[in-house]
mmCIF file of C-alpha atoms and ligand atoms in Angstrom:
data_model
loop_
_atom_site.group_PDB
_atom_site.id
_atom_site.type_symbol
_atom_site.label_atom_id
_atom_site.label_comp_id
_atom_site.label_asym_id
_atom_site.label_seq_id
_atom_site.Cartn_x
_atom_site.Cartn_y
_atom_site.Cartn_z
ATOM 1 C CA MET M 222 6.591 -4.214 30.328
ATOM 2 C CA GLN M 223 3.726 -1.925 31.385
ATOM 3 C CA ILE M 224 3.276 1.008 28.974
ATOM 4 C CA SER M 225 3.699 3.503 31.850
ATOM 5 C CA ASP M 226 7.025 1.937 32.888
ATOM 6 C CA LEU M 227 8.222 1.735 29.284
ATOM 7 C CA THR M 228 7.305 5.388 28.627
ATOM 8 C CA ASP M 229 9.123 6.542 31.794
ATOM 9 C CA LYS M 230 12.183 4.487 30.864
ATOM 10 C CA PHE M 231 12.119 5.988 27.329
ATOM 11 C CA ILE M 232 11.878 9.560 28.647
ATOM 12 C CA ARG M 233 14.755 8.938 31.085
ATOM 13 C CA GLU M 234 17.047 7.474 28.422
ATOM 14 C CA VAL M 235 16.187 10.001 25.727
ATOM 15 C CA ARG M 236 16.925 12.807 28.225
ATOM 16 C CA GLU M 237 20.222 11.177 29.082
ATOM 17 C CA TYR M 238 21.082 11.263 25.367
ATOM 18 C CA TYR M 239 19.748 14.701 24.376
ATOM 19 C CA GLY M 240 19.727 16.632 27.678
ATOM 20 C CA ASN M 241 17.064 18.402 29.725
ATOM 21 C CA GLU M 242 15.768 21.001 27.254
ATOM 22 C CA PHE M 243 12.758 20.470 24.958
ATOM 23 C CA ILE M 244 13.641 17.595 22.598
ATOM 24 C CA PRO M 245 12.389 18.089 19.019
ATOM 25 C CA LEU M 246 11.638 15.240 16.638
ATOM 26 C CA HIS M 247 14.365 16.233 14.206
ATOM 27 C CA ARG M 248 16.442 19.378 14.192
ATOM 28 C CA PRO M 249 19.134 20.529 11.788
ATOM 29 C CA ILE M 250 22.743 20.852 12.971
ATOM 30 C CA PHE M 251 24.714 23.908 11.866
ATOM 31 C CA ASP M 252 28.109 25.245 12.847
ATOM 32 C CA GLU M 253 30.715 27.669 11.527
ATOM 33 C CA ILE M 254 30.934 26.081 8.049
ATOM 34 C CA GLU M 255 27.312 26.882 7.225
ATOM 35 C CA LYS M 256 27.778 30.490 8.388
ATOM 36 C CA GLN M 257 30.981 30.891 6.387
ATOM 37 C CA TYR M 258 29.443 29.464 3.188
ATOM 38 C CA LEU M 259 26.392 31.707 3.540
ATOM 39 C CA PHE M 260 28.493 34.836 4.201
ATOM 40 C CA ASP M 261 30.661 33.998 1.168
ATOM 41 C CA CYS M 262 27.545 33.542 -0.946
ATOM 42 C CA ILE M 263 26.111 36.912 0.106
ATOM 43 C CA ASP M 264 29.478 38.573 -0.557
ATOM 44 C CA SER M 265 29.477 37.079 -4.067
ATOM 45 C CA ASN M 266 26.013 38.550 -4.855
ATOM 46 C CA PHE M 267 25.040 35.199 -6.402
ATOM 47 C CA VAL M 268 22.207 34.442 -3.995
ATOM 48 C CA SER M 269 19.532 33.514 -6.524
ATOM 49 C CA SER M 270 19.016 30.897 -9.231
ATOM 50 C CA ALA M 271 22.426 31.162 -10.878
ATOM 51 C CA GLY M 272 25.705 30.356 -9.194
ATOM 52 C CA LYS M 273 28.526 27.881 -9.211
ATOM 53 C CA GLU M 274 27.516 26.395 -5.854
ATOM 54 C CA VAL M 275 24.296 25.057 -7.402
ATOM 55 C CA ASP M 276 26.440 23.163 -9.926
ATOM 56 C CA SER M 277 28.792 21.891 -7.192
ATOM 57 C CA PHE M 278 25.857 20.795 -5.044
ATOM 58 C CA GLU M 279 24.335 18.893 -7.967
ATOM 59 C CA MET M 280 27.670 17.246 -8.779
ATOM 60 C CA GLN M 281 28.086 16.082 -5.202
ATOM 61 C CA LEU M 282 24.543 14.701 -5.182
ATOM 62 C CA CYS M 283 25.399 12.712 -8.330
ATOM 63 C CA ASP M 284 28.449 11.349 -6.552
ATOM 64 C CA ILE M 285 26.611 10.346 -3.380
ATOM 65 C CA THR M 286 23.671 8.718 -5.179
ATOM 66 C CA SER M 287 25.774 7.303 -8.077
ATOM 67 C CA SER M 288 23.495 9.107 -10.518
ATOM 68 C CA LYS M 289 24.550 10.571 -13.835
ATOM 69 C CA TYR M 290 22.409 13.708 -13.485
ATOM 70 C CA ALA M 291 20.918 15.741 -10.622
ATOM 71 C CA LYS M 292 18.766 18.877 -10.814
ATOM 72 C CA SER M 293 18.298 20.751 -7.570
ATOM 73 C CA THR M 294 14.887 22.288 -6.879
ATOM 74 C CA VAL M 295 13.099 24.590 -4.446
ATOM 75 C CA SER M 296 11.533 21.656 -2.596
ATOM 76 C CA GLY M 297 11.028 17.915 -2.622
ATOM 77 C CA THR M 298 7.433 18.520 -3.662
ATOM 78 C CA ALA M 299 8.595 20.536 -6.697
ATOM 79 C CA ALA M 300 11.015 17.710 -7.534
ATOM 80 C CA LEU M 301 8.164 15.185 -7.494
ATOM 81 C CA HIS M 302 5.954 17.450 -9.586
ATOM 82 C CA LEU M 303 8.753 17.858 -12.148
ATOM 83 C CA ALA M 304 9.420 14.111 -12.275
ATOM 84 C CA LEU M 305 5.760 13.303 -12.950
ATOM 85 C CA HIS M 306 5.350 16.167 -15.423
ATOM 86 C CA ALA M 307 8.515 15.139 -17.290
ATOM 87 C CA LEU M 308 7.038 11.655 -17.764
ATOM 88 C CA GLY M 309 3.994 13.308 -19.332
ATOM 89 C CA VAL M 310 1.572 12.438 -16.530
ATOM 90 C CA GLY M 311 -1.659 14.320 -17.232
ATOM 91 C CA SER M 312 -5.396 14.553 -16.825
ATOM 92 C CA ASN M 313 -6.377 11.205 -18.310
ATOM 93 C CA ASP M 314 -3.899 9.348 -16.131
ATOM 94 C CA GLU M 315 -3.719 7.472 -12.871
ATOM 95 C CA VAL M 316 -0.594 6.980 -10.772
ATOM 96 C CA LEU M 317 -0.024 4.054 -8.419
ATOM 97 C CA THR M 318 1.402 4.947 -5.033
ATOM 98 C CA GLN M 319 1.316 3.922 -1.385
ATOM 99 C CA ARG M 320 -1.352 4.805 1.202
ATOM 100 C CA LEU M 321 1.257 5.614 3.828
ATOM 101 C CA SER M 322 3.270 8.671 2.821
ATOM 102 C CA PHE M 323 3.580 12.379 3.426
ATOM 103 C CA VAL M 324 0.826 14.274 1.601
ATOM 104 C CA ALA M 325 3.306 15.736 -0.935
ATOM 105 C CA THR M 326 3.585 12.368 -2.719
ATOM 106 C CA ALA M 327 -0.093 12.421 -3.649
ATOM 107 C CA ASN M 328 -0.345 16.209 -4.027
ATOM 108 C CA ALA M 329 2.282 16.146 -6.773
ATOM 109 C CA ILE M 330 0.164 13.593 -8.672
ATOM 110 C CA SER M 331 -2.831 15.923 -8.358
ATOM 111 C CA TYR M 332 -0.791 18.928 -9.577
ATOM 112 C CA CYS M 333 -0.564 16.983 -12.874
ATOM 113 C CA ASN M 334 -4.367 16.587 -12.843
ATOM 114 C CA ALA M 335 -3.902 12.837 -12.535
ATOM 115 C CA ALA M 336 -5.576 10.597 -9.936
ATOM 116 C CA PRO M 337 -3.600 8.641 -7.341
ATOM 117 C CA ILE M 338 -4.455 4.972 -6.782
ATOM 118 C CA PHE M 339 -3.483 4.070 -3.233
ATOM 119 C CA LEU M 340 -2.036 0.627 -2.533
ATOM 120 C CA ASP M 341 -1.378 -0.746 0.915
ATOM 121 C CA VAL M 342 2.128 -1.133 2.300
ATOM 122 C CA GLU M 343 4.061 -4.160 3.482
ATOM 123 C CA PRO M 344 4.523 -4.566 7.241
ATOM 124 C CA GLU M 345 8.311 -4.653 7.629
ATOM 125 C CA THR M 346 9.156 -1.283 6.070
ATOM 126 C CA GLY M 347 5.809 0.492 5.617
ATOM 127 C CA THR M 348 6.611 0.842 1.903
ATOM 128 C CA LEU M 349 4.612 -0.134 -1.197
ATOM 129 C CA CYS M 350 3.636 -3.824 -1.136
ATOM 130 C CA PRO M 351 4.965 -5.517 -4.317
ATOM 131 C CA HIS M 352 2.422 -8.387 -4.084
ATOM 132 C CA LEU M 353 -0.459 -5.955 -4.081
ATOM 133 C CA LEU M 354 1.079 -4.054 -6.977
ATOM 134 C CA ARG M 355 1.273 -7.233 -9.076
ATOM 135 C CA ASP M 356 -2.214 -8.276 -8.023
ATOM 136 C CA PHE M 357 -3.681 -4.923 -9.017
ATOM 137 C CA LEU M 358 -1.911 -4.826 -12.381
ATOM 138 C CA GLU M 359 -2.829 -8.434 -13.224
ATOM 139 C CA LYS M 360 -6.494 -8.178 -12.281
ATOM 140 C CA ASN M 361 -7.382 -4.591 -13.162
ATOM 141 C CA THR M 362 -5.356 -3.539 -16.187
ATOM 142 C CA LYS M 363 -4.635 -4.446 -19.796
ATOM 143 C CA ILE M 364 -2.416 -3.160 -22.587
ATOM 144 C CA ASP M 365 -4.371 -0.880 -24.913
ATOM 145 C CA ASN M 366 -2.983 1.417 -27.617
ATOM 146 C CA GLY M 367 0.552 0.932 -26.306
ATOM 147 C CA GLY M 368 -0.387 2.111 -22.793
ATOM 148 C CA ARG M 369 -1.569 0.208 -19.718
ATOM 149 C CA LYS M 370 -5.246 0.927 -19.076
ATOM 150 C CA ASN M 371 -7.228 0.571 -15.870
ATOM 151 C CA LEU M 372 -10.178 -1.666 -16.903
ATOM 152 C CA SER M 373 -12.642 -0.021 -14.516
ATOM 153 C CA THR M 374 -11.887 3.646 -15.281
ATOM 154 C CA GLY M 375 -10.449 3.428 -18.820
ATOM 155 C CA LYS M 376 -7.605 5.689 -17.667
ATOM 156 C CA ASN M 377 -3.938 5.211 -18.390
ATOM 157 C CA ILE M 378 -1.679 3.961 -15.566
ATOM 158 C CA ALA M 379 1.056 6.496 -16.225
ATOM 159 C CA ALA M 380 3.520 5.860 -13.389
ATOM 160 C CA CYS M 381 4.200 4.235 -10.043
ATOM 161 C CA VAL M 382 5.664 6.292 -7.180
ATOM 162 C CA VAL M 383 7.337 4.370 -4.343
ATOM 163 C CA MET M 384 8.403 6.070 -1.117
ATOM 164 C CA HIS M 385 11.139 4.896 1.274
ATOM 165 C CA THR M 386 9.308 5.332 4.568
ATOM 166 C CA PHE M 387 11.399 7.058 7.296
ATOM 167 C CA GLY M 388 14.516 6.185 5.245
ATOM 168 C CA HIS M 389 13.898 2.409 5.117
ATOM 169 C CA PRO M 390 14.413 1.199 1.541
ATOM 170 C CA ALA M 391 11.387 -0.237 -0.253
ATOM 171 C CA ARG M 392 11.529 -3.618 -2.045
ATOM 172 C CA MET M 393 12.765 -1.955 -5.202
ATOM 173 C CA GLN M 394 14.089 -4.978 -7.118
ATOM 174 C CA GLU M 395 10.698 -6.704 -6.895
ATOM 175 C CA ILE M 396 8.819 -3.501 -7.673
ATOM 176 C CA LYS M 397 11.070 -2.684 -10.624
ATOM 177 C CA SER M 398 10.641 -6.120 -12.182
ATOM 178 C CA ILE M 399 6.833 -5.836 -11.849
ATOM 179 C CA CYS M 400 6.842 -2.316 -13.340
ATOM 180 C CA ASP M 401 9.079 -3.504 -16.203
ATOM 181 C CA GLU M 402 6.799 -6.469 -16.876
ATOM 182 C CA PHE M 403 3.709 -4.219 -16.988
ATOM 183 C CA THR M 404 5.550 -1.297 -18.653
ATOM 184 C CA ILE M 405 4.858 1.217 -15.893
ATOM 185 C CA PRO M 406 7.434 4.035 -15.489
ATOM 186 C CA LEU M 407 8.831 4.016 -11.958
ATOM 187 C CA ILE M 408 9.649 7.019 -9.734
ATOM 188 C CA GLU M 409 11.205 6.849 -6.269
ATOM 189 C CA ASP M 410 10.186 9.442 -3.714
ATOM 190 C CA ALA M 411 13.424 9.275 -1.714
ATOM 191 C CA ALA M 412 12.667 12.517 0.173
ATOM 192 C CA GLU M 413 13.571 10.744 3.422
ATOM 193 C CA ALA M 414 16.266 8.402 2.136
ATOM 194 C CA LEU M 415 19.481 10.240 1.242
ATOM 195 C CA GLY M 416 22.211 7.867 2.458
ATOM 196 C CA SER M 417 20.044 4.701 2.356
ATOM 197 C CA TYR M 418 21.255 1.673 0.409
ATOM 198 C CA ILE M 419 19.842 -1.457 -1.170
ATOM 199 C CA GLY M 420 22.763 -3.880 -1.100
ATOM 200 C CA GLU M 421 25.751 -1.797 -2.201
ATOM 201 C CA GLU M 422 23.624 0.617 -4.259
ATOM 202 C CA HIS M 423 22.238 3.930 -3.097
ATOM 203 C CA VAL M 424 18.425 4.040 -3.381
ATOM 204 C CA GLY M 425 17.207 5.471 -6.665
ATOM 205 C CA LYS M 426 18.997 3.100 -9.009
ATOM 206 C CA ASN M 427 15.894 1.053 -9.879
ATOM 207 C CA SER M 428 13.753 3.839 -11.250
ATOM 208 C CA LEU M 429 13.708 6.336 -14.092
ATOM 209 C CA LEU M 430 13.626 9.330 -11.786
ATOM 210 C CA THR M 431 14.253 9.747 -8.059
ATOM 211 C CA THR M 432 13.407 12.741 -5.906
ATOM 212 C CA TYR M 433 14.862 13.980 -2.606
ATOM 213 C CA SER M 434 13.916 16.647 -0.078
ATOM 214 C CA PHE M 435 16.300 18.923 1.819
ATOM 215 C CA ASN M 436 13.642 20.495 3.997
ATOM 216 C CA GLY M 437 14.729 21.626 7.486
ATOM 217 C CA ASN M 438 13.769 18.296 9.076
ATOM 218 C CA LYS M 439 15.640 16.043 6.611
ATOM 219 C CA ILE M 440 19.017 14.323 7.068
ATOM 220 C CA ILE M 441 20.719 17.278 5.372
ATOM 221 C CA THR M 442 18.976 20.576 4.786
ATOM 222 C CA THR M 443 19.192 23.500 2.389
ATOM 223 C CA GLY M 444 16.486 25.357 4.342
ATOM 224 C CA GLY M 445 13.959 24.381 1.706
ATOM 225 C CA GLY M 446 14.979 22.337 -1.292
ATOM 226 C CA GLY M 447 15.026 19.094 -3.165
ATOM 227 C CA CYS M 448 16.388 17.447 -6.263
ATOM 228 C CA VAL M 449 15.639 15.002 -9.048
ATOM 229 C CA THR M 450 18.250 12.423 -10.028
ATOM 230 C CA THR M 451 18.298 10.223 -13.118
ATOM 231 C CA ASP M 452 20.655 8.299 -15.401
ATOM 232 C CA ASP M 453 18.628 9.257 -18.480
ATOM 233 C CA SER M 454 20.145 12.208 -20.350
ATOM 234 C CA LEU M 455 16.909 13.155 -22.156
ATOM 235 C CA LEU M 456 14.867 13.149 -18.952
ATOM 236 C CA ALA M 457 17.616 15.122 -17.197
ATOM 237 C CA GLU M 458 17.506 17.769 -19.905
ATOM 238 C CA ARG M 459 13.701 17.837 -19.802
ATOM 239 C CA ILE M 460 13.709 18.319 -16.010
ATOM 240 C CA ARG M 461 16.300 21.106 -16.261
ATOM 241 C CA HIS M 462 14.215 22.847 -18.948
ATOM 242 C CA LEU M 463 10.919 22.550 -17.049
ATOM 243 C CA ALA M 464 12.515 23.770 -13.798
ATOM 244 C CA THR M 465 13.908 26.839 -15.571
ATOM 245 C CA THR M 466 10.586 28.301 -16.818
ATOM 246 C CA ALA M 467 11.119 26.387 -20.105
ATOM 247 C CA LYS M 468 13.435 29.156 -21.259
ATOM 248 C CA THR M 469 15.391 28.385 -24.406
ATOM 249 C CA PRO M 470 19.099 29.211 -24.088
ATOM 250 C CA HIS M 471 20.026 32.574 -25.604
ATOM 251 C CA GLN M 472 22.488 35.296 -24.669
ATOM 252 C CA TYR M 473 19.789 37.921 -24.109
ATOM 253 C CA GLU M 474 16.385 36.975 -25.578
ATOM 254 C CA TYR M 475 13.543 35.763 -23.362
ATOM 255 C CA PHE M 476 11.831 32.920 -25.146
ATOM 256 C CA HIS M 477 9.952 30.123 -23.398
ATOM 257 C CA ASP M 478 8.751 27.241 -25.564
ATOM 258 C CA GLU M 479 6.074 25.851 -23.196
ATOM 259 C CA ILE M 480 4.645 26.416 -19.716
ATOM 260 C CA GLY M 481 7.527 25.786 -17.322
ATOM 261 C CA PHE M 482 8.119 26.261 -13.620
ATOM 262 C CA ASN M 483 10.374 28.424 -11.504
ATOM 263 C CA TYR M 484 11.614 25.458 -9.490
ATOM 264 C CA ARG M 485 15.396 26.007 -9.454
ATOM 265 C CA MET M 486 17.175 25.922 -6.122
ATOM 266 C CA PRO M 487 18.659 29.350 -5.272
ATOM 267 C CA ASN M 488 22.436 29.494 -4.861
ATOM 268 C CA LEU M 489 22.052 30.598 -1.229
ATOM 269 C CA ASN M 490 20.310 27.324 -0.429
ATOM 270 C CA ALA M 491 22.877 25.329 -2.388
ATOM 271 C CA CYS M 492 25.640 26.915 -0.247
ATOM 272 C CA LEU M 493 23.890 25.673 2.881
ATOM 273 C CA GLY M 494 23.562 22.264 1.214
ATOM 274 C CA LEU M 495 27.270 22.094 0.400
ATOM 275 C CA ALA M 496 28.148 22.765 4.028
ATOM 276 C CA GLN M 497 25.653 20.125 5.171
ATOM 277 C CA LEU M 498 26.954 17.507 2.735
ATOM 278 C CA LYS M 499 30.358 17.740 4.450
ATOM 279 C CA LYS M 500 28.624 16.273 7.491
ATOM 280 C CA LEU M 501 26.509 13.609 5.773
ATOM 281 C CA ASP M 502 28.770 10.697 6.804
ATOM 282 C CA TYR M 503 28.865 12.026 10.342
ATOM 283 C CA PHE M 504 25.048 12.284 10.423
ATOM 284 C CA LEU M 505 24.676 8.753 9.058
ATOM 285 C CA ASN M 506 27.053 7.264 11.642
ATOM 286 C CA ASN M 507 25.530 9.268 14.457
ATOM 287 C CA LYS M 508 22.016 8.156 13.520
ATOM 288 C CA ARG M 509 23.108 4.520 13.288
ATOM 289 C CA LYS M 510 24.460 4.761 16.850
ATOM 290 C CA LEU M 511 21.184 6.275 18.074
ATOM 291 C CA ALA M 512 19.199 3.520 16.331
ATOM 292 C CA LEU M 513 21.277 0.940 18.210
ATOM 293 C CA ILE M 514 20.556 2.684 21.519
ATOM 294 C CA TYR M 515 16.815 2.624 20.720
ATOM 295 C CA LYS M 516 16.994 -1.000 19.584
ATOM 296 C CA ASN M 517 18.479 -2.014 22.937
ATOM 297 C CA LEU M 518 16.049 0.184 24.848
ATOM 298 C CA PHE M 519 12.991 -1.446 23.269
ATOM 299 C CA GLU M 520 14.334 -5.030 23.252
ATOM 300 C CA ASN M 521 11.920 -7.368 25.090
ATOM 301 C CA SER M 522 9.755 -4.356 25.987
ATOM 302 C CA GLY M 523 6.688 -5.416 24.023
ATOM 303 C CA ALA M 524 7.160 -2.506 21.592
ATOM 304 C CA HIS M 525 8.745 -3.051 18.189
ATOM 305 C CA PHE M 526 11.582 -0.776 17.076
ATOM 306 C CA TRP M 527 11.813 -0.365 13.269
ATOM 307 C CA THR M 528 15.161 -1.576 11.909
ATOM 308 C CA GLU M 529 16.590 -1.835 8.409
ATOM 309 C CA ARG M 530 15.532 -4.915 6.468
ATOM 310 C CA GLU M 531 18.083 -7.583 5.581
ATOM 311 C CA GLY M 532 20.448 -6.627 2.758
ATOM 312 C CA CYS M 533 19.629 -2.907 3.107
ATOM 313 C CA LYS M 534 21.118 0.021 4.933
ATOM 314 C CA SER M 535 18.666 2.576 6.275
ATOM 315 C CA ASN M 536 19.802 6.125 6.959
ATOM 316 C CA TYR M 537 17.611 5.923 10.103
ATOM 317 C CA TRP M 538 16.324 9.391 9.273
ATOM 318 C CA LEU M 539 13.278 9.131 11.532
ATOM 319 C CA ASN M 540 13.076 6.351 14.102
ATOM 320 C CA ALA M 541 9.777 4.614 14.739
ATOM 321 C CA ILE M 542 8.296 2.219 17.276
ATOM 322 C CA SER M 543 5.084 0.219 17.050
ATOM 323 C CA PHE M 544 3.051 -0.744 20.093
ATOM 324 C CA ASN M 545 0.555 -3.590 20.342
ATOM 325 C CA THR M 546 -2.495 -1.380 20.735
ATOM 326 C CA SER M 547 -3.661 2.111 19.799
ATOM 327 C CA GLU M 548 -4.283 2.822 23.520
ATOM 328 C CA GLN M 549 -0.579 2.259 24.231
ATOM 329 C CA LYS M 550 0.349 4.542 21.326
ATOM 330 C CA GLN M 551 -1.983 7.238 22.644
ATOM 331 C CA TYR M 552 -0.620 6.967 26.192
ATOM 332 C CA PHE M 553 2.976 7.232 24.913
ATOM 333 C CA LEU M 554 2.189 10.219 22.661
ATOM 334 C CA GLU M 555 0.435 12.130 25.402
ATOM 335 C CA LYS M 556 2.959 11.486 28.173
ATOM 336 C CA THR M 557 6.076 12.179 26.074
ATOM 337 C CA ASN M 558 4.714 15.401 24.563
ATOM 338 C CA LYS M 559 3.585 16.585 27.993
ATOM 339 C CA LYS M 560 7.130 15.999 29.260
ATOM 340 C CA GLY M 561 8.767 18.030 26.449
ATOM 341 C CA VAL M 562 9.884 15.038 24.388
ATOM 342 C CA MET M 563 8.465 15.484 20.910
ATOM 343 C CA THR M 564 6.925 12.352 19.445
ATOM 344 C CA ARG M 565 4.448 12.158 16.585
ATOM 345 C CA PRO M 566 1.975 9.698 15.095
ATOM 346 C CA VAL M 567 2.584 8.647 11.493
ATOM 347 C CA TRP M 568 0.723 10.541 8.750
ATOM 348 C CA THR M 569 -3.025 10.167 8.350
ATOM 349 C CA LEU M 570 -3.359 7.639 5.532
ATOM 350 C CA LEU M 571 -3.631 9.493 2.237
ATOM 351 C CA ASP M 572 -6.938 7.933 1.211
ATOM 352 C CA LYS M 573 -8.468 9.239 4.468
ATOM 353 C CA LEU M 574 -7.770 12.873 3.534
ATOM 354 C CA PRO M 575 -10.886 14.636 2.219
ATOM 355 C CA HIS M 576 -9.377 15.672 -1.131
ATOM 356 C CA PHE M 577 -8.301 12.075 -1.870
ATOM 357 C CA ALA M 578 -11.527 10.412 -0.706
ATOM 358 C CA TYR M 579 -12.529 9.933 -4.377
ATOM 359 C CA CYS M 580 -9.450 7.788 -5.122
ATOM 360 C CA HIS M 581 -9.347 4.066 -5.633
ATOM 361 C CA VAL M 582 -7.668 2.292 -2.710
ATOM 362 C CA LEU M 583 -6.477 -1.285 -2.217
ATOM 363 C CA LYS M 584 -6.322 -2.205 1.460
ATOM 364 C CA THR M 585 -4.862 -5.141 3.332
ATOM 365 C CA GLY M 586 -5.111 -3.408 6.706
ATOM 366 C CA VAL M 587 -1.334 -3.112 7.141
ATOM 367 C CA ALA M 588 -1.251 0.680 6.798
ATOM 368 C CA GLU M 589 -4.146 1.017 9.285
ATOM 369 C CA LYS M 590 -2.267 -1.167 11.775
ATOM 370 C CA ILE M 591 0.844 0.996 11.365
ATOM 371 C CA TYR M 592 -1.212 4.163 11.788
ATOM 372 C CA ASP M 593 -2.980 2.776 14.872
ATOM 373 C CA THR M 594 0.138 1.657 16.712
ATOM 374 C CA THR M 595 3.196 3.582 15.474
ATOM 375 C CA VAL M 596 4.994 6.648 16.783
ATOM 376 C CA ASN M 597 8.046 8.537 15.503
ATOM 377 C CA ILE M 598 10.567 9.334 18.209
ATOM 378 C CA PRO M 599 13.353 11.952 18.431
ATOM 379 C CA SER M 600 15.991 11.263 15.814
ATOM 380 C CA SER M 601 18.264 14.320 15.468
ATOM 381 C CA ALA M 602 21.961 13.776 15.208
ATOM 382 C CA ILE M 603 23.994 15.317 18.043
HETATM 383 C C1 PLP T 1411 7.881 11.288 1.640
HETATM 384 C C2 PLP T 1411 7.998 12.746 1.329
HETATM 385 N N1 PLP T 1411 7.744 13.176 0.084
HETATM 386 C C3 PLP T 1411 7.845 14.462 -0.249
HETATM 387 C C4 PLP T 1411 8.213 15.402 0.676
HETATM 388 C C5 PLP T 1411 8.200 16.830 0.248
HETATM 389 O O1 PLP T 1411 9.381 17.472 0.433
HETATM 390 P P1 PLP T 1411 9.387 19.074 0.677
HETATM 391 O O2 PLP T 1411 8.902 19.307 2.067
HETATM 392 O O3 PLP T 1411 10.828 19.416 0.507
HETATM 393 O O4 PLP T 1411 8.528 19.681 -0.345
HETATM 394 C C6 PLP T 1411 8.502 14.993 1.996
HETATM 395 C C7 PLP T 1411 8.938 15.885 3.071
HETATM 396 O O5 PLP T 1411 8.711 16.931 3.404
HETATM 397 C C8 PLP T 1411 8.378 13.632 2.337
HETATM 398 O O6 PLP T 1411 8.612 13.204 3.576
#
């Protein structure tokens, strides 16, 4: 199908689904429950970092993700920073991650004064390529003094951070077995993947620590917010301590035993989160229906609609299509945005950002191809 015909057809069908107003990429859905919970929270005076709704929110997150512990935070970025810091990532370290991600994934590594190493992604899901990970670890590292050292820089490979792109689960079993074999601690950046499954398991079960975001554009929102989940009681306690300015428990004394962070989620935000969690199943079903509509729309069109890989369930947080050429992508972006249908290119690859230009990068060209041809399309639930 000609790109002009396909774009017109897309605009027609997306308008039929969402209506004639401006169509955003992803908007939150609120109704009376959110208002009621927020009013109740204000009435209680517990709007800040203490409050029983924070505990309830964390308990529900444990339930949904089948995790033993969850610590809510002010953002997904703060959650990532805490996870890396809790593993002791520091200035003589490097952290393996993927080239295609939101900038927060790599920023959090830099907040620890460590250097990201960017690996290319695999084509089906746009997530970290396990073959490249093994290749890098086999050829470029060795065990030294109990840690895994990068032979060319002499630095310690302190962690690997995998991100589930647009909600599509990464190849975690393969990645976990490689990380276990090479003794690399594994973190999942599941900012986009609440409600995504690998087999019967919620994402996050293959790593030491998993982080989520509840920013306004995510599948559920707390306004701003995030969380870290883990099954490890010591790491859970460490995260809680670091997020709470490293204050030691005492009835009235202020004593902090190291430099900590004020990263706790305020109760007001947790109230919003509790109301949103009531709708999570609805959002997931609604998004699955929309993904099916898009799948049919783009069938035999020449453009590829991203679907969940076999054996996995994506939350279809943000839908994506890939064209054959960058010219087609550009045409589609320009026409849809001109017509009030918000579409966006994928993120500039992290190693192309000026502050990460110094980082080591392993390319296969897959991430470039995704960047050149892929567009995110409206994905809000209705
Ligand atoms: C992959 C990824 N990591 C981290 C974040 C950071 O989350 P936040 O915006 O809540 O800080 C986001 C989203 O914003 C994201 O998409």
